[in-house]
JSON list of C-alpha atoms in Angstrom, two decimals:
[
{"chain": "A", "resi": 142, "resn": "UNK", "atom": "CA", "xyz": [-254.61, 40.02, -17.01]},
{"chain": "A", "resi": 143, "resn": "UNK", "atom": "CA", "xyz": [-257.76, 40.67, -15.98]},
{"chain": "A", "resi": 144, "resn": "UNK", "atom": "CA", "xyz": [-257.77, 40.87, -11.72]},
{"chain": "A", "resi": 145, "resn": "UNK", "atom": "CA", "xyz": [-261.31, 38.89, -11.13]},
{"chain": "A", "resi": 146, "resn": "UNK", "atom": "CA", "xyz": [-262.06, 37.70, -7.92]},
{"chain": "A", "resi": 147, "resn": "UNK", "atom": "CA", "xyz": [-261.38, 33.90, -8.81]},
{"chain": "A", "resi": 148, "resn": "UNK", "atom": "CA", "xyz": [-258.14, 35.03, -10.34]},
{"chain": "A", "resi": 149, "resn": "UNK", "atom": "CA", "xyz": [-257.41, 36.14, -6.90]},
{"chain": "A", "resi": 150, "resn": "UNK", "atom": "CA", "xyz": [-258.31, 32.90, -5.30]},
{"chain": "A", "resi": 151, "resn": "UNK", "atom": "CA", "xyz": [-256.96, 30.81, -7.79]},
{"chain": "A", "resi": 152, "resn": "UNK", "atom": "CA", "xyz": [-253.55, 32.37, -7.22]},
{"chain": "A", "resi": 153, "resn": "UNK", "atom": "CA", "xyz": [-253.75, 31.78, -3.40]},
{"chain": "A", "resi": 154, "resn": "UNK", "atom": "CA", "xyz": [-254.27, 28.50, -4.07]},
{"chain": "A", "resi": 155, "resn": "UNK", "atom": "CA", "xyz": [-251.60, 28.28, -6.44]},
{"chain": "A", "resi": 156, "resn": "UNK", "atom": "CA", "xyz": [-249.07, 29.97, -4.04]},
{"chain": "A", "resi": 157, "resn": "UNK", "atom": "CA", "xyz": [-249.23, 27.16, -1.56]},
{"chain": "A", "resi": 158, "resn": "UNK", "atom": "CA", "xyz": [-249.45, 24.46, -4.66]},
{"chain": "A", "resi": 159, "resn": "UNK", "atom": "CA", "xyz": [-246.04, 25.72, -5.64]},
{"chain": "A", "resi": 160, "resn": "UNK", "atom": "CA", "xyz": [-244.51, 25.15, -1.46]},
{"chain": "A", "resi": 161, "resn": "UNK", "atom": "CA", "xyz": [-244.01, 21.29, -2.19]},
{"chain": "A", "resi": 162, "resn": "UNK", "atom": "CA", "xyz": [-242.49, 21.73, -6.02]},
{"chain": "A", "resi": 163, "resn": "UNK", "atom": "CA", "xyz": [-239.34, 21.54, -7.34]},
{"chain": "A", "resi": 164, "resn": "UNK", "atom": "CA", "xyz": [-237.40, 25.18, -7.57]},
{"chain": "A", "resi": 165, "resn": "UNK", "atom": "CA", "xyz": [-237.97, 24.88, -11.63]},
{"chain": "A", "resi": 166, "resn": "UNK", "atom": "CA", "xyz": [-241.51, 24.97, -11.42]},
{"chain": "A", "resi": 167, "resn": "UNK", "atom": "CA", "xyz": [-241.59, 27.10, -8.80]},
{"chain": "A", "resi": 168, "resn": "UNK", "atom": "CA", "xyz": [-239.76, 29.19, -11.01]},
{"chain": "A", "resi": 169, "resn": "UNK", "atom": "CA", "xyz": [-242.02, 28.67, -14.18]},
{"chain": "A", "resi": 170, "resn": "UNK", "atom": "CA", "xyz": [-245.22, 29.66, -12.06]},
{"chain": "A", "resi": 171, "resn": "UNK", "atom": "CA", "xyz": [-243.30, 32.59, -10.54]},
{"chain": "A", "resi": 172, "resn": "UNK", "atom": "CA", "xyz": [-242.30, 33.66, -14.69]},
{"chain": "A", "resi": 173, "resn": "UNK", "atom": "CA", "xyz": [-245.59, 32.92, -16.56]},
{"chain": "A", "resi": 174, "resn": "UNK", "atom": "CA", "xyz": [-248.17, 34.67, -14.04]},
{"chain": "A", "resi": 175, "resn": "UNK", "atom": "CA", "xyz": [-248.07, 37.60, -15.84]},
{"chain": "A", "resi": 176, "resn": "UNK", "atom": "CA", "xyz": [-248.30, 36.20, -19.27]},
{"chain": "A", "resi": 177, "resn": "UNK", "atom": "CA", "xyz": [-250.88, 33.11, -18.25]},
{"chain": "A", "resi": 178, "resn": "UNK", "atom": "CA", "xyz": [-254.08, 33.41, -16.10]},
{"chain": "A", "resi": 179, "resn": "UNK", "atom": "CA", "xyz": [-253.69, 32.18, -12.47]},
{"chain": "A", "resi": 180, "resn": "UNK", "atom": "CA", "xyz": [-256.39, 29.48, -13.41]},
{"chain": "A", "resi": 181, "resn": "UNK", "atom": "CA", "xyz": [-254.35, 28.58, -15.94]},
{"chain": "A", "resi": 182, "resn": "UNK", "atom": "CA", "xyz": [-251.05, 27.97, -14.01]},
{"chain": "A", "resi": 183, "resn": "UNK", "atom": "CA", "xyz": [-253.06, 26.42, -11.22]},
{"chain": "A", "resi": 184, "resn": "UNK", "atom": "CA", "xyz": [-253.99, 23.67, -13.43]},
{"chain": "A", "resi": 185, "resn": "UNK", "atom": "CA", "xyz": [-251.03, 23.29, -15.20]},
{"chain": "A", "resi": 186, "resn": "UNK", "atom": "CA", "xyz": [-248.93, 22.54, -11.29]},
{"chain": "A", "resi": 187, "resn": "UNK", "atom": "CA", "xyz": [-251.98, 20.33, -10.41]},
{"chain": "A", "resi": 188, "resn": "UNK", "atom": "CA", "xyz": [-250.66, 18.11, -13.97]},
{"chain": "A", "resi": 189, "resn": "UNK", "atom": "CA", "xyz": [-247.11, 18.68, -12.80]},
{"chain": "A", "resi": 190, "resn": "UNK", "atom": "CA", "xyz": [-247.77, 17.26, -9.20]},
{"chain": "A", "resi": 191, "resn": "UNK", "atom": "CA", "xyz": [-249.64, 14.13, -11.24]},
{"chain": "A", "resi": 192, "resn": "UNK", "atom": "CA", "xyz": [-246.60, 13.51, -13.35]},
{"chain": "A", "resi": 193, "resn": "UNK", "atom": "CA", "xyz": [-243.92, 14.15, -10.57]},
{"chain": "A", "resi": 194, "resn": "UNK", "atom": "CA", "xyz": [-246.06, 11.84, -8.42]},
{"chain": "A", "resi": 195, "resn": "UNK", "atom": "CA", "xyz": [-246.01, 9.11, -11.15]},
{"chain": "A", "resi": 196, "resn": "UNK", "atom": "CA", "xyz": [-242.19, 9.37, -11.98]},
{"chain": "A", "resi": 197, "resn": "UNK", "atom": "CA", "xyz": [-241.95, 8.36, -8.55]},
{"chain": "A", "resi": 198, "resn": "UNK", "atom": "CA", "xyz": [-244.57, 5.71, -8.62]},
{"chain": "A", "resi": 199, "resn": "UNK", "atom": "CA", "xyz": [-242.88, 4.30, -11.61]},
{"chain": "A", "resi": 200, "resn": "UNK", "atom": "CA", "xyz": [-238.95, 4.29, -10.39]},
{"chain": "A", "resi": 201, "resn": "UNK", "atom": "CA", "xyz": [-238.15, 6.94, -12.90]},
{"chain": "A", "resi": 202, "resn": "UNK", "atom": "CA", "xyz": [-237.48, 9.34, -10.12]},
{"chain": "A", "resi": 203, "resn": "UNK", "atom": "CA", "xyz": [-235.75, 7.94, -7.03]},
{"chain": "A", "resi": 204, "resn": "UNK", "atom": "CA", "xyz": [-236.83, 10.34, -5.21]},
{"chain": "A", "resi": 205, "resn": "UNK", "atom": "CA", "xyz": [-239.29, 10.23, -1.84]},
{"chain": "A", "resi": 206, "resn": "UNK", "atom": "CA", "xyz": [-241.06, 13.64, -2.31]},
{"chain": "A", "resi": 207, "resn": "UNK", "atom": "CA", "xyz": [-241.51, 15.50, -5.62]},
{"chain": "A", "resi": 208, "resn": "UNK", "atom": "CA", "xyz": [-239.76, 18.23, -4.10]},
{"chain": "A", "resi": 209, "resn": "UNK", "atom": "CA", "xyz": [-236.31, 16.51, -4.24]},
{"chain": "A", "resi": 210, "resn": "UNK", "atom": "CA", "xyz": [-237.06, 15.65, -8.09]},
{"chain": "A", "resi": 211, "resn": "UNK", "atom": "CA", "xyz": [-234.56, 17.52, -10.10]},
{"chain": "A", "resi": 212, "resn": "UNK", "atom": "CA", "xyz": [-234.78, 18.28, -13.83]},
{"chain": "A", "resi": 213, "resn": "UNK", "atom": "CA", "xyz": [-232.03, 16.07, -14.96]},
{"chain": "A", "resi": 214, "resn": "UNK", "atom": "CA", "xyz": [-234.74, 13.20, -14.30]},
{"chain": "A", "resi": 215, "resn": "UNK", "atom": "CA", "xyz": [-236.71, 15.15, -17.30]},
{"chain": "A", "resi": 216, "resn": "UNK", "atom": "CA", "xyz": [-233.96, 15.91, -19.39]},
{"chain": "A", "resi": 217, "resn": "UNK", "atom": "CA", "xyz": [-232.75, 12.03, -19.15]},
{"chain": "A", "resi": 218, "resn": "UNK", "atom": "CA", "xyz": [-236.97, 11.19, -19.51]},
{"chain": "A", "resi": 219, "resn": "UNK", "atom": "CA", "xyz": [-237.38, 8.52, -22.60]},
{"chain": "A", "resi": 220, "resn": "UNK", "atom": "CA", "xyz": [-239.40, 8.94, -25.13]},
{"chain": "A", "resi": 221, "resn": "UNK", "atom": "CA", "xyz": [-240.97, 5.77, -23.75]},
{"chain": "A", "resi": 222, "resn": "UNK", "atom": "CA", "xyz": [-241.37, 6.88, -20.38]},
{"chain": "A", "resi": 223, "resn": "UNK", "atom": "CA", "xyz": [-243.37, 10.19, -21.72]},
{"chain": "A", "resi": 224, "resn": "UNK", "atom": "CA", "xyz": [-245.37, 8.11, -23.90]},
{"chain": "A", "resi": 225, "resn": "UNK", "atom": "CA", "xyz": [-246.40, 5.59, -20.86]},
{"chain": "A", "resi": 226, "resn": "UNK", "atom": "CA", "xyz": [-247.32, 8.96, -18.96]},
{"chain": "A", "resi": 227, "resn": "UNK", "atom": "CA", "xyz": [-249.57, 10.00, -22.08]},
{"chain": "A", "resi": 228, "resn": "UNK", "atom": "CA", "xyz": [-251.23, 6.15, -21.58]},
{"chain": "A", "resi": 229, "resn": "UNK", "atom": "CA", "xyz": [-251.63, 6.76, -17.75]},
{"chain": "A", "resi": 230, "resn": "UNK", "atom": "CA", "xyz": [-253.15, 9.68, -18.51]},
{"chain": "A", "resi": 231, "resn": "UNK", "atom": "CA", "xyz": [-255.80, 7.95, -21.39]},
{"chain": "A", "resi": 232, "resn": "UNK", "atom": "CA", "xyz": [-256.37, 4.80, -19.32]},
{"chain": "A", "resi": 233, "resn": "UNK", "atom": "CA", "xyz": [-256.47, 5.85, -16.11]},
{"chain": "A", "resi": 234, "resn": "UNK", "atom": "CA", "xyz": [-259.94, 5.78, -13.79]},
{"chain": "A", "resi": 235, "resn": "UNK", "atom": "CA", "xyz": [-260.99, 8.90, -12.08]},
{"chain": "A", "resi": 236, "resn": "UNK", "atom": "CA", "xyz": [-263.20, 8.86, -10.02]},
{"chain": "A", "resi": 237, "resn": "UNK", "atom": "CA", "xyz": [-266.59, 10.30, -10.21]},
{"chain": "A", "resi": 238, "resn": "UNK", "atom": "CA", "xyz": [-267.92, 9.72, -6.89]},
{"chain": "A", "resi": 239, "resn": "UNK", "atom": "CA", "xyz": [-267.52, 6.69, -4.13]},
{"chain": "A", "resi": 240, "resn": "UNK", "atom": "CA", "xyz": [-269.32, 4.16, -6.76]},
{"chain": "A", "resi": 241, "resn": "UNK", "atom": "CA", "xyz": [-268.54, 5.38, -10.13]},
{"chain": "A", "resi": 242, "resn": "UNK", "atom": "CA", "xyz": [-265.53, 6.29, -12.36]},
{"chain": "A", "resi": 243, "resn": "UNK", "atom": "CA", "xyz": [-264.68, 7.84, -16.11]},
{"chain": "A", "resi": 244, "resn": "UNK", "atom": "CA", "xyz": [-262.22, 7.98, -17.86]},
{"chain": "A", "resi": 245, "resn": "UNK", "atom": "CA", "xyz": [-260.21, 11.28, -18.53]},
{"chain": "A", "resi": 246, "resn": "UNK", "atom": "CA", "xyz": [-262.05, 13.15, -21.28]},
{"chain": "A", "resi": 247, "resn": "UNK", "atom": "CA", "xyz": [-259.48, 13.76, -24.36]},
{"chain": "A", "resi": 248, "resn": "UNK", "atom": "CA", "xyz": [-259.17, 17.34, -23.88]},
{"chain": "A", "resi": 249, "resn": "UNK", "atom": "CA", "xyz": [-258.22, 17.10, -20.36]},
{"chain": "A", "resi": 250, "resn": "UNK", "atom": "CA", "xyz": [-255.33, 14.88, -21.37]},
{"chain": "A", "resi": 251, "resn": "UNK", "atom": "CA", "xyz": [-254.71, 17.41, -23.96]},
{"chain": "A", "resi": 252, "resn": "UNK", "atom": "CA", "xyz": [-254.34, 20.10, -21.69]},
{"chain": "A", "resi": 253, "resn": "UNK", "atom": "CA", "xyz": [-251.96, 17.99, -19.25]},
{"chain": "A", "resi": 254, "resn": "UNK", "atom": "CA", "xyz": [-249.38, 17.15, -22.37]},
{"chain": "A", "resi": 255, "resn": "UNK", "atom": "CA", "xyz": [-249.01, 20.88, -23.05]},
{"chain": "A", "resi": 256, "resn": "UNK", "atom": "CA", "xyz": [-248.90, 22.00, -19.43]},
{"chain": "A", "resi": 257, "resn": "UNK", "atom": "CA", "xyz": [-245.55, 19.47, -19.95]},
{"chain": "A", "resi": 258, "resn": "UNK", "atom": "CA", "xyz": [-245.16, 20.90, -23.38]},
{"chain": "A", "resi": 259, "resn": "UNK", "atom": "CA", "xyz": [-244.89, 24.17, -21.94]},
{"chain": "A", "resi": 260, "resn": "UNK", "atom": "CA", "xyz": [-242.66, 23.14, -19.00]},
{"chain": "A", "resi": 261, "resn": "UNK", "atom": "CA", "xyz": [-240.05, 21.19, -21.02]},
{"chain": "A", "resi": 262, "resn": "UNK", "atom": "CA", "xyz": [-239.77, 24.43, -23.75]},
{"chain": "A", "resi": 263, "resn": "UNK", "atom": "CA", "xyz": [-239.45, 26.42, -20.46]},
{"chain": "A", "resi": 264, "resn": "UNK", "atom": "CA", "xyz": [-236.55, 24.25, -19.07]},
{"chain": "A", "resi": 265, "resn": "UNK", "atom": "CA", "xyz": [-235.24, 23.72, -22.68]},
{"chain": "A", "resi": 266, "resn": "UNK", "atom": "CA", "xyz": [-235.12, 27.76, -23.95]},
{"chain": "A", "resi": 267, "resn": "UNK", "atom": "CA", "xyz": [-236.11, 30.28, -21.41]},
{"chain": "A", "resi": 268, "resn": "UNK", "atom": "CA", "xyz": [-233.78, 29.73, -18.61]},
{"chain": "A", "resi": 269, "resn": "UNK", "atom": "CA", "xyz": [-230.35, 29.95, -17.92]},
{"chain": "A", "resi": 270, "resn": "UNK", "atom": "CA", "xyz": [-227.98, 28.62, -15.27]},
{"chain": "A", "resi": 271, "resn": "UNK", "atom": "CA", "xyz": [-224.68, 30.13, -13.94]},
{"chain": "A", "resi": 272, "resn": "UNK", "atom": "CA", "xyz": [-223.34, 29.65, -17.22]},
{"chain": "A", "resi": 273, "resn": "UNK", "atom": "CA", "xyz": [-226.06, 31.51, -19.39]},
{"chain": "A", "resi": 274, "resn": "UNK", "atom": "CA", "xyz": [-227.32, 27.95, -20.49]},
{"chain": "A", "resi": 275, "resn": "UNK", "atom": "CA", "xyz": [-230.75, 26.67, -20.34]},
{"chain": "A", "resi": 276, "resn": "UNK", "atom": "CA", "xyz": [-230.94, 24.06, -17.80]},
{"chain": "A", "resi": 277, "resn": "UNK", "atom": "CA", "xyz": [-230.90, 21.44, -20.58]},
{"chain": "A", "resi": 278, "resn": "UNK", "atom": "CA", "xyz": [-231.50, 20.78, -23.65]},
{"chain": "A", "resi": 279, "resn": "UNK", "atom": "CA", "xyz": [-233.26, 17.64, -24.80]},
{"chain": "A", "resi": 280, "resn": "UNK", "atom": "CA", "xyz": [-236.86, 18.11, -25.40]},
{"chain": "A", "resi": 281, "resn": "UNK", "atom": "CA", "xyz": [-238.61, 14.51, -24.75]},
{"chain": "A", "resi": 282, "resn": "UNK", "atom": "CA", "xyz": [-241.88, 16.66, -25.34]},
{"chain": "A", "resi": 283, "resn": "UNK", "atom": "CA", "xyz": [-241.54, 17.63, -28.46]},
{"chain": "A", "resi": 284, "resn": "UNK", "atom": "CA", "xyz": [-241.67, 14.57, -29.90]},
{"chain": "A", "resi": 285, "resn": "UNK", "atom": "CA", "xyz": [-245.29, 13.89, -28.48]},
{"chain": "A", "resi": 286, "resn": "UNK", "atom": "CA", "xyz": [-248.33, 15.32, -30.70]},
{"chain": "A", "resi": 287, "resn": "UNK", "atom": "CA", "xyz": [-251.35, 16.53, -29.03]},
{"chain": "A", "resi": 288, "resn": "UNK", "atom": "CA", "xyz": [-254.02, 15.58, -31.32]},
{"chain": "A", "resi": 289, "resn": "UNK", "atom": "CA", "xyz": [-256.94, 18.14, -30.69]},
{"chain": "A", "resi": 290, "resn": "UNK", "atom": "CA", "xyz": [-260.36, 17.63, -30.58]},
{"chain": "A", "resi": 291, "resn": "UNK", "atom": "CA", "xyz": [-262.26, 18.74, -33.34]},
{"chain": "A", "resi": 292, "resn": "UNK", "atom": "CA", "xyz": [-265.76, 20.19, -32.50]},
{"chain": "A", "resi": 293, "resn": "UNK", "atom": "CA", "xyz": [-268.36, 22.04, -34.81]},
{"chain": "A", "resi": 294, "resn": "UNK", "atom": "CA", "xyz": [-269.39, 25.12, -33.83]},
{"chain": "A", "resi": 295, "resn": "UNK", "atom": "CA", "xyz": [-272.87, 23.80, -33.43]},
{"chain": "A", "resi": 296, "resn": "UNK", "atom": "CA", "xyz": [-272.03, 20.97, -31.38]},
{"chain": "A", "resi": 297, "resn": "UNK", "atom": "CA", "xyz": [-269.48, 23.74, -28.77]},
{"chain": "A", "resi": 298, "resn": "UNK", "atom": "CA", "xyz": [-272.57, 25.60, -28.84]},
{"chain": "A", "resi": 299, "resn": "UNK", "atom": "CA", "xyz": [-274.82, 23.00, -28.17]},
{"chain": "A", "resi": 300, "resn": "UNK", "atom": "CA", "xyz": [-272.38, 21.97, -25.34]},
{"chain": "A", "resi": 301, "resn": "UNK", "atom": "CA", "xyz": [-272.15, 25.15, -23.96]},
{"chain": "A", "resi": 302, "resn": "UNK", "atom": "CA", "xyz": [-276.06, 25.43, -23.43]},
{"chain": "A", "resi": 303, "resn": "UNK", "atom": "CA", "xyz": [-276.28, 22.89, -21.03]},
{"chain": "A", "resi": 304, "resn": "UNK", "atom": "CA", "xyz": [-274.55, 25.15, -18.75]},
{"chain": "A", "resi": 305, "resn": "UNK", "atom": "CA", "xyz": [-275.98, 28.13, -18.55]},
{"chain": "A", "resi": 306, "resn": "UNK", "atom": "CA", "xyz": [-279.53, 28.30, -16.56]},
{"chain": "A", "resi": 307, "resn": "UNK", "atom": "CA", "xyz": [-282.08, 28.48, -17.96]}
]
């Protein structure tokens, strides 16, 4: 991994992102940092502290802080449940500014289903409890698609050109 100066700051900022979380995701940003950019894992806990957050906000999770969540709330997660997540995430306003708001672009929800993707395979394969067992092993996540956004080259490009000054 390349050791750029926003790397740097984005894994401060991560570091205290991670003080609130649940011990598994602590763990999972503690594992992937030297496989997946800081930026990267800093986004992926910001969708983790949005989903946490709604579990609570939608009884799933009983608990009062995200902190307390544990994982057998995602391994006992309906299909249902993810799939009303995936429709929070589609429908939902964000705001743009104190007048306006937009909804989320498609490959920002994108991202936020395989930040879970990537969780849930975490919790499901690459860990292990006392017993040498991953901490479960039902897989709610794998039964959602992300459907990527197809874009032309010429269209990216065209995109991209807006943002570089001129």
């Amino acid at each position: 991994m390349a050791n750029t100066r926003q790397h740097q700051v984005h894994e401060q900022k991560l570091e205290q992102l991670v003080k609130p979380m649940p011990f598994y995701i602590v763990e999972y940003a503690d594992n992937k940092l030297d496989t997946r950019s800081p930026s990267t894992l800093l986004n992926y806990v910001l969708d983790y502290k949005l989903f946490l957050e709604w579990l609570i906000a939608e009884g799933i999770a009983e608990q009062e802080h995200i902190k307390d969540i544990p994982f057998s709330v995602l391994e006992r997660l309906k299909l249902i449940e993810a799939q009303s997540f995936i429709k929070f995430l589609e429908r939902r306003n964000i705001p743009i500014n104190k007048q306006e708001t937009k909804k989320a672009e498609k490959v920002s929800v994108n991202r936020k289903i395989s930040a879970l993707c990537s969780l849930f395979k975490y919790l499901t394969t690459q860990t292990e409890n006392d017993e040498g067992e991953p901490y479960f092993y039902r897989n709610v996540m794998l039964k959602n698609e992300v459907n990527k956004v197809k874009e032309t080259l010429g269209a990216r490009a065209s995109r991209i050109s807006t943002k570089i000054p001129q």
